Short mmCIF file of C-alpha atoms and ligand atoms in Angstrom, two decimals:
data_model
loop_
_atom_site.label_atom_id
_atom_site.label_comp_id
_atom_site.label_asym_id
_atom_site.label_seq_id
_atom_site.Cartn_x
_atom_site.Cartn_y
_atom_site.Cartn_z
CA MET O 20 0.20 -3.23 -19.19
CA ILE O 21 -0.69 -6.66 -20.50
CA VAL O 22 -2.59 -7.20 -23.73
CA VAL O 23 -4.57 -10.45 -23.70
CA LEU O 24 -5.35 -11.77 -27.19
CA ARG O 25 -8.52 -13.56 -28.28
CA ALA O 26 -8.32 -17.31 -28.82
CA GLY O 27 -8.69 -16.95 -32.61
CA CYS O 28 -6.25 -14.04 -33.01
CA THR O 29 -4.32 -14.38 -36.29
CA PRO O 30 -0.53 -14.03 -36.65
CA GLU O 31 -1.10 -10.87 -38.76
CA GLN O 32 -3.18 -9.28 -35.98
CA ARG O 33 -0.50 -10.18 -33.46
CA ILE O 34 2.24 -8.67 -35.65
CA ALA O 35 0.23 -5.45 -36.11
CA LEU O 36 -0.04 -5.08 -32.34
CA VAL O 37 3.64 -5.73 -31.72
CA ARG O 38 4.53 -3.15 -34.42
CA ALA O 39 2.25 -0.54 -32.83
CA ILE O 40 3.83 -1.10 -29.42
CA GLU O 41 7.36 -0.98 -30.80
CA ALA O 42 6.58 2.10 -32.90
CA ALA O 43 5.80 3.90 -29.64
CA GLY O 44 9.33 3.04 -28.44
CA LEU O 45 8.19 0.27 -26.09
CA ARG O 46 9.06 -3.41 -25.90
CA ALA O 47 6.51 -6.12 -26.66
CA ARG O 48 7.09 -9.53 -25.16
CA VAL O 49 4.81 -12.22 -26.54
CA SER O 50 4.19 -15.30 -24.42
CA GLU O 51 1.85 -18.21 -24.44
CA ASP O 52 0.50 -19.87 -21.36
CA HIS O 53 -2.45 -22.24 -20.99
CA HIS O 54 -3.17 -21.66 -24.73
CA ARG O 55 -3.61 -17.96 -24.06
CA VAL O 56 -1.36 -15.48 -25.84
CA VAL O 57 -0.44 -12.35 -23.92
CA ILE O 58 1.76 -9.42 -24.87
CA THR O 59 3.54 -7.69 -21.97
CA VAL O 60 4.40 -4.11 -22.72
CA GLY O 61 7.76 -2.99 -21.33
CA GLY O 62 9.03 0.56 -20.95
CA ASP O 63 7.47 3.92 -20.21
CA GLU O 64 3.75 3.39 -20.82
CA ASP O 65 3.12 7.14 -21.08
CA ARG O 66 4.50 6.85 -24.60
CA ILE O 67 1.49 4.80 -25.71
CA ARG O 68 -1.27 6.75 -23.94
CA GLY O 69 -2.79 8.05 -27.20
CA VAL O 70 -2.99 4.59 -28.82
CA SER O 71 -5.93 2.39 -27.87
CA LEU O 72 -4.54 -1.13 -27.98
CA ALA O 73 -7.96 -2.46 -26.89
CA ALA O 74 -9.35 -1.29 -30.27
CA PHE O 75 -6.97 -3.49 -32.29
CA ASP O 76 -8.43 -6.59 -33.96
CA GLY O 77 -7.75 -9.76 -32.05
CA VAL O 78 -7.51 -8.11 -28.62
CA GLU O 79 -9.63 -9.50 -25.82
CA LYS O 80 -8.63 -7.00 -23.12
CA VAL O 81 -5.89 -4.67 -21.95
CA VAL O 82 -4.99 -5.04 -18.29
CA ALA O 83 -3.24 -2.18 -16.51
CA PHE O 84 -0.49 -3.42 -14.26
CA LYS O 85 -0.31 -1.78 -10.86
CA LYS O 86 2.73 -3.61 -9.53
CA PRO O 87 6.16 -2.10 -10.20
CA TYR O 88 7.32 -5.43 -11.67
CA ARG O 89 5.57 -7.29 -14.50
CA LEU O 90 7.66 -10.01 -16.10
CA ALA O 91 8.43 -11.43 -12.65
CA ALA O 92 4.74 -11.48 -11.70
CA ARG O 93 2.72 -14.67 -11.44
CA GLU O 94 -0.13 -12.94 -13.33
CA PHE O 95 2.12 -12.63 -16.35
CA HIS O 96 3.21 -16.27 -16.27
CA PRO O 97 0.91 -18.55 -14.24
CA ARG O 98 3.10 -21.63 -14.59
CA ASP O 99 6.30 -22.07 -12.54
CA THR O 100 9.48 -21.19 -14.40
CA VAL O 101 12.06 -23.96 -14.45
CA VAL O 102 15.67 -22.83 -14.97
CA GLU O 103 17.73 -25.59 -16.56
CA VAL O 104 21.27 -25.95 -15.20
CA GLY O 105 23.23 -28.98 -16.40
CA THR O 106 20.96 -31.92 -15.71
CA ASP O 107 18.98 -30.04 -13.04
CA GLY O 108 15.80 -28.07 -13.48
CA ILE O 109 15.64 -25.46 -10.71
CA GLY O 110 11.95 -24.87 -9.99
CA GLY O 111 10.97 -28.29 -11.31
CA ALA O 112 9.89 -31.40 -9.47
CA HIS O 113 13.22 -32.10 -7.82
CA LEU O 114 15.04 -30.22 -5.13
CA VAL O 115 18.46 -28.90 -6.15
CA VAL O 116 21.26 -28.75 -3.59
CA MET O 117 24.21 -26.43 -4.23
CA ALA O 118 27.05 -26.72 -1.74
CA GLY O 119 30.71 -25.90 -1.26
CA PRO O 120 33.02 -23.52 0.53
CA CYS O 121 32.39 -19.83 0.99
CA ALA O 122 35.50 -19.13 -1.09
CA VAL O 123 37.79 -21.03 -3.42
CA GLU O 124 41.02 -21.06 -1.39
CA SER O 125 43.30 -23.41 -3.34
CA GLU O 126 43.11 -25.99 -6.11
CA GLU O 127 43.55 -28.84 -3.65
CA GLY O 128 40.88 -27.41 -1.34
CA ILE O 129 38.22 -26.95 -4.00
CA PHE O 130 38.84 -30.44 -5.43
CA ALA O 131 38.41 -31.91 -1.91
CA ALA O 132 35.22 -29.87 -1.47
CA ALA O 133 33.86 -30.95 -4.86
CA GLU O 134 34.50 -34.60 -4.02
CA ALA O 135 32.56 -34.18 -0.76
CA VAL O 136 29.71 -32.33 -2.49
CA ARG O 137 29.42 -35.11 -5.05
CA ALA O 138 29.57 -37.82 -2.37
CA ALA O 139 26.82 -36.05 -0.40
CA GLY O 140 24.50 -36.23 -3.43
CA ALA O 141 24.44 -32.49 -4.14
CA THR O 142 24.71 -31.55 -7.82
CA ILE O 143 26.04 -27.99 -7.93
CA LEU O 144 29.35 -26.77 -6.49
CA ARG O 145 29.56 -23.30 -4.96
CA GLY O 146 32.69 -21.26 -4.23
CA GLY O 147 33.48 -17.55 -4.39
CA ALA O 148 36.41 -16.26 -6.42
CA PHE O 149 35.49 -12.58 -6.01
CA LYS O 150 34.46 -12.13 -2.38
CA PRO O 151 32.49 -9.19 -0.99
CA ARG O 152 34.10 -8.70 2.43
CA THR O 153 33.20 -6.15 5.04
CA SER O 154 36.82 -5.22 5.75
CA PRO O 155 39.39 -4.65 3.00
CA TYR O 156 41.89 -6.57 5.17
CA GLN O 157 39.88 -9.80 4.99
CA PHE O 158 40.54 -12.48 2.34
CA GLN O 159 39.15 -11.09 -0.91
CA GLY O 160 39.16 -14.33 -2.94
CA LEU O 161 41.58 -15.61 -5.58
CA GLY O 162 39.93 -13.78 -8.49
CA LYS O 163 40.29 -15.23 -11.98
CA PRO O 164 42.57 -18.17 -11.00
CA GLY O 165 39.87 -19.14 -8.49
CA LEU O 166 37.25 -19.22 -11.26
CA LYS O 167 39.33 -21.67 -13.24
CA MET O 168 39.94 -23.90 -10.18
CA LEU O 169 36.21 -23.96 -9.47
CA ARG O 170 35.32 -24.86 -13.05
CA ASP O 171 37.99 -27.60 -13.20
CA ALA O 172 36.85 -29.12 -9.90
CA GLY O 173 33.23 -29.05 -11.06
CA ARG O 174 34.07 -30.67 -14.38
CA HIS O 175 36.21 -33.33 -12.72
CA PHE O 176 33.37 -34.42 -10.43
CA GLY O 177 30.49 -33.84 -12.88
CA LEU O 178 29.08 -30.87 -10.97
CA ALA O 179 27.72 -27.61 -12.36
CA VAL O 180 29.26 -24.57 -10.63
CA ILE O 181 27.99 -21.29 -9.20
CA THR O 182 30.06 -18.26 -8.23
CA GLU O 183 29.52 -14.56 -7.56
CA ALA O 184 30.11 -11.64 -9.91
CA MET O 185 30.59 -8.38 -8.01
CA ASP O 186 31.51 -6.07 -10.83
CA THR O 187 30.23 -5.46 -14.37
CA ARG O 188 33.83 -5.92 -15.58
CA HIS O 189 33.82 -9.52 -14.28
CA ILE O 190 30.49 -10.66 -15.69
CA ASP O 191 31.91 -12.11 -18.90
CA GLN O 192 34.68 -14.10 -17.24
CA VAL O 193 32.28 -15.40 -14.59
CA ALA O 194 29.80 -16.37 -17.35
CA GLU O 195 32.59 -18.16 -19.20
CA HIS O 196 33.63 -20.26 -16.18
CA ALA O 197 30.39 -20.79 -14.25
CA ASP O 198 27.02 -22.40 -14.96
CA ILE O 199 25.20 -19.92 -12.69
CA ILE O 200 26.19 -16.33 -11.94
CA GLN O 201 25.43 -15.29 -8.37
CA ILE O 202 24.55 -11.70 -7.53
CA GLY O 203 25.15 -11.21 -3.83
CA THR O 204 23.03 -9.52 -1.22
CA ARG O 205 25.09 -6.31 -1.28
CA ASN O 206 24.60 -5.95 -5.02
CA MET O 207 20.89 -6.73 -5.29
CA GLN O 208 20.24 -3.12 -6.23
CA ASN O 209 23.41 -2.57 -8.24
CA PHE O 210 21.43 -1.76 -11.36
CA ALA O 211 24.47 -1.63 -13.66
CA LEU O 212 25.37 -5.16 -12.55
CA LEU O 213 21.78 -6.38 -13.01
CA LYS O 214 21.73 -4.95 -16.54
CA ALA O 215 25.07 -6.55 -17.36
CA ALA O 216 23.79 -9.92 -16.04
CA ALA O 217 20.73 -9.52 -18.23
CA LYS O 218 22.96 -9.43 -21.32
CA THR O 219 24.35 -12.93 -20.64
CA ASP O 220 22.51 -16.18 -21.36
CA SER O 221 23.56 -17.58 -17.98
CA PRO O 222 21.18 -18.42 -15.17
CA ILE O 223 21.38 -15.66 -12.55
CA LEU O 224 20.94 -16.44 -8.87
CA LEU O 225 19.77 -13.18 -7.32
CA LYS O 226 20.14 -12.98 -3.56
CA ARG O 227 17.73 -10.87 -1.58
CA GLY O 228 19.25 -7.62 -0.34
CA ARG O 229 20.05 -7.80 3.37
CA ALA O 230 17.62 -4.96 4.11
CA CYS O 231 15.28 -5.16 1.12
CA THR O 232 11.58 -5.87 0.83
CA VAL O 233 10.21 -8.70 -1.29
CA GLU O 234 8.87 -6.09 -3.70
CA GLU O 235 12.30 -4.49 -4.11
CA TRP O 236 13.76 -7.95 -4.70
CA LEU O 237 11.21 -8.75 -7.40
CA CYS O 238 11.91 -5.35 -8.99
CA ALA O 239 15.60 -6.24 -9.08
CA ALA O 240 14.68 -9.53 -10.80
CA GLU O 241 12.60 -7.48 -13.22
CA TYR O 242 15.75 -5.61 -14.34
CA ILE O 243 17.27 -8.91 -15.43
CA LEU O 244 14.08 -10.20 -17.07
CA ASN O 245 13.41 -6.88 -18.79
CA GLY O 246 17.00 -6.85 -20.06
CA GLY O 247 16.32 -10.10 -21.93
CA ASN O 248 17.49 -12.86 -19.58
CA ASP O 249 14.59 -14.94 -18.25
CA ARG O 250 16.74 -17.46 -16.34
CA VAL O 251 16.44 -15.90 -12.89
CA ILE O 252 16.59 -17.86 -9.63
CA LEU O 253 15.78 -16.00 -6.40
CA CYS O 254 17.70 -16.74 -3.20
CA GLU O 255 16.52 -15.84 0.31
CA ARG O 256 19.55 -15.38 2.60
CA GLY O 257 18.23 -13.52 5.60
CA LEU O 258 17.81 -9.94 6.71
CA VAL O 259 19.70 -7.71 9.12
CA SER O 260 18.10 -7.56 12.54
CA PHE O 261 18.64 -6.21 16.05
CA ASP O 262 19.42 -9.70 17.36
CA THR O 263 23.10 -10.55 17.26
CA ALA O 264 22.53 -14.17 18.35
CA VAL O 265 22.32 -15.08 14.67
CA ARG O 266 24.09 -13.43 11.75
CA ASN O 267 20.87 -12.65 9.86
CA GLN O 268 17.18 -13.27 10.39
CA LEU O 269 16.26 -15.93 7.82
CA ASP O 270 12.87 -14.90 6.44
CA LEU O 271 11.34 -18.21 5.40
CA SER O 272 7.93 -16.61 4.97
CA SER O 273 9.33 -15.07 1.79
CA VAL O 274 9.36 -18.54 0.21
CA PRO O 275 5.58 -19.15 0.04
CA LEU O 276 5.04 -15.41 -0.49
CA VAL O 277 7.33 -15.30 -3.53
CA LYS O 278 5.63 -18.45 -4.85
CA ARG O 279 2.33 -16.55 -4.79
CA LEU O 280 3.68 -13.34 -6.28
CA SER O 281 6.07 -14.76 -8.84
CA HIS O 282 6.66 -17.73 -11.13
CA LEU O 283 10.43 -17.63 -10.56
CA PRO O 284 12.17 -20.45 -8.68
CA ILE O 285 13.37 -19.66 -5.17
CA VAL O 286 16.18 -21.26 -3.20
CA VAL O 287 17.31 -20.62 0.38
CA ASP O 288 20.78 -20.04 1.83
CA PRO O 289 20.59 -21.12 5.49
CA SER O 290 24.35 -20.60 5.91
CA HIS O 291 24.40 -16.81 5.54
CA GLY O 292 20.86 -16.88 6.92
CA THR O 293 22.07 -17.99 10.33
CA GLY O 294 25.87 -17.72 10.34
CA ARG O 295 25.99 -20.83 12.56
CA ALA O 296 26.72 -24.35 11.33
CA ASP O 297 24.70 -25.85 14.21
CA LEU O 298 21.53 -24.09 12.99
CA VAL O 299 21.98 -24.77 9.27
CA PRO O 300 20.48 -28.31 9.05
CA ALA O 301 17.24 -27.34 10.83
CA MET O 302 16.78 -24.20 8.74
CA ALA O 303 17.58 -26.10 5.54
CA ARG O 304 14.85 -28.63 6.37
CA ALA O 305 12.43 -25.84 7.23
CA ALA O 306 13.19 -24.08 3.92
CA VAL O 307 12.29 -27.19 1.94
CA ALA O 308 9.12 -27.68 4.00
CA ALA O 309 8.21 -24.06 3.17
CA GLY O 310 8.42 -24.87 -0.55
CA ALA O 311 11.96 -23.86 -1.55
CA ASP O 312 13.17 -25.28 -4.86
CA GLY O 313 16.72 -25.66 -3.65
CA LEU O 314 19.38 -24.83 -1.10
CA LEU O 315 22.71 -23.03 -1.21
CA ILE O 316 24.82 -24.38 1.64
CA GLU O 317 28.36 -23.67 2.77
CA MET O 318 30.45 -26.77 3.43
CA HIS O 319 34.20 -26.97 3.97
CA PRO O 320 36.34 -30.10 4.25
CA LYS O 321 38.08 -28.41 7.25
CA PRO O 322 35.68 -25.75 8.55
CA LYS O 323 38.03 -24.47 11.26
CA ALA O 324 40.65 -23.67 8.62
CA ALA O 325 38.23 -21.81 6.29
CA ARG O 326 39.50 -18.35 5.28
CA SER O 327 35.97 -16.91 5.34
CA ASP O 328 32.70 -17.78 7.09
CA ALA O 329 34.29 -20.63 9.10
CA ALA O 330 31.52 -20.57 11.75
CA GLN O 331 28.77 -21.45 9.29
CA ALA O 332 30.50 -24.15 7.21
CA LEU O 333 29.11 -27.67 7.56
CA LEU O 334 31.38 -30.67 7.80
CA PRO O 335 31.17 -32.98 4.75
CA GLU O 336 29.50 -35.70 6.85
CA THR O 337 26.83 -33.29 8.10
CA LEU O 338 26.00 -32.35 4.50
CA ALA O 339 25.91 -36.02 3.50
CA ALA O 340 23.42 -36.78 6.29
CA LEU O 341 21.30 -33.74 5.44
CA VAL O 342 20.83 -34.14 1.67
CA PRO O 343 18.61 -37.28 1.78
CA GLN O 344 16.48 -35.67 4.49
CA LEU O 345 15.96 -32.64 2.27
CA HIS O 346 14.85 -34.78 -0.66
CA ALA O 347 12.42 -36.69 1.57
CA ILE O 348 10.92 -33.43 2.88
CA ARG O 349 10.59 -32.14 -0.68
CA GLU O 350 8.46 -35.16 -1.55
CA ILE O 351 6.16 -34.46 1.39
CA ALA O 352 6.02 -30.74 0.59
CA ARG O 353 4.94 -31.59 -2.97
CA GLY O 354 2.35 -34.03 -1.71
CA ASN O 355 4.09 -37.17 -2.96
CA VAL O 356 3.77 -38.80 0.43
CA ALA O 357 3.09 -42.25 -1.01
CA GLU O 358 6.55 -42.26 -2.59
CA LEU O 359 8.28 -41.99 0.77
CA PRO O 360 9.79 -45.13 2.19
CA GLY O 361 7.66 -46.45 5.03
CA VAL O 362 4.82 -43.94 4.61
C1 PEP Z 18 28.09 -15.87 -0.67
O1 PEP Z 18 27.15 -16.65 -0.91
O2 PEP Z 18 29.24 -16.16 -0.87
C2 PEP Z 18 27.79 -14.53 -0.10
C3 PEP Z 18 28.74 -13.61 0.01
O3 PEP Z 18 26.52 -14.38 0.28
P1 PEP Z 18 25.65 -13.06 0.59
O4 PEP Z 18 25.73 -12.21 -0.65
O5 PEP Z 18 24.30 -13.63 0.85
O6 PEP Z 18 26.25 -12.43 1.80
MN1 MN Z 19 30.11 -17.01 2.77
#
């Protein structure tokens, strides 16, 4: 439930309410939006059934929440959340482009990729050190040495870095080396991992499960928010489908839908979303037109030699041509048409 406070509610009245909620073994999260103070009650609401919060001084109304997620809901937080990463604000006015290889393969390779990412005008370097692979015989990533290579390459070229954590035991080392922790599609409902991610202060990029509904995805985000970390970025990366012509069916309708349902920023991964480098630029442009706050794109200096996901990696020059187009589309999508050259 959400407790909406009256405009003139005093700090003492607010404290009394928070104490009553906490005394029932629940969590009270106080937030202020549009000069309105609301307290979101977290936990098993049955524990507070006998207490009428509406009768407390300073309370305007108590709103029962029917959705299975609350902190992720737009109703709870009408304004867009902006997650600060380095000099970028994901969910803010500007589009954020994250790019790099599927996996960190060598020090030389990730430095070459970082240089290309920087030259293309993207600001965040991606690269997996712990790779979730379908077969145990496929390249599994370099592990901890890969994390260090990624961080060093990012630092050298002034790029923030993002990489995946697959296991609760790796969360701390990933948090130490990366600016954003990625939770992959296969782990979207790994609740132990979500809870561990919630204990860090790092931004968490939460990919949509490959066969999960938008509601399940927002519930997964809720685990992280409810655990105390409000720096969540959602990432649409496509769903399994009957059609083998593409690797996944990229659900771009989730972008405007999530914008309605939630205040969290959302980015799109057209690389895993299609599995085909020739389709990535068009789907990246479409994602921005649909309102995405950013892109996560695979790019490899030598795509044919990539040890994973070679078919979907862009060439550096394709990324460099794409990034300015994405920024121009973002301006149109936000209605800043007058700022476009020649418009
Ligand atoms: C990745 O981005 O490296 C990845 C493995 O993606 P997904 O979890 O979407 O398959
Ligand atoms: Mn990949």
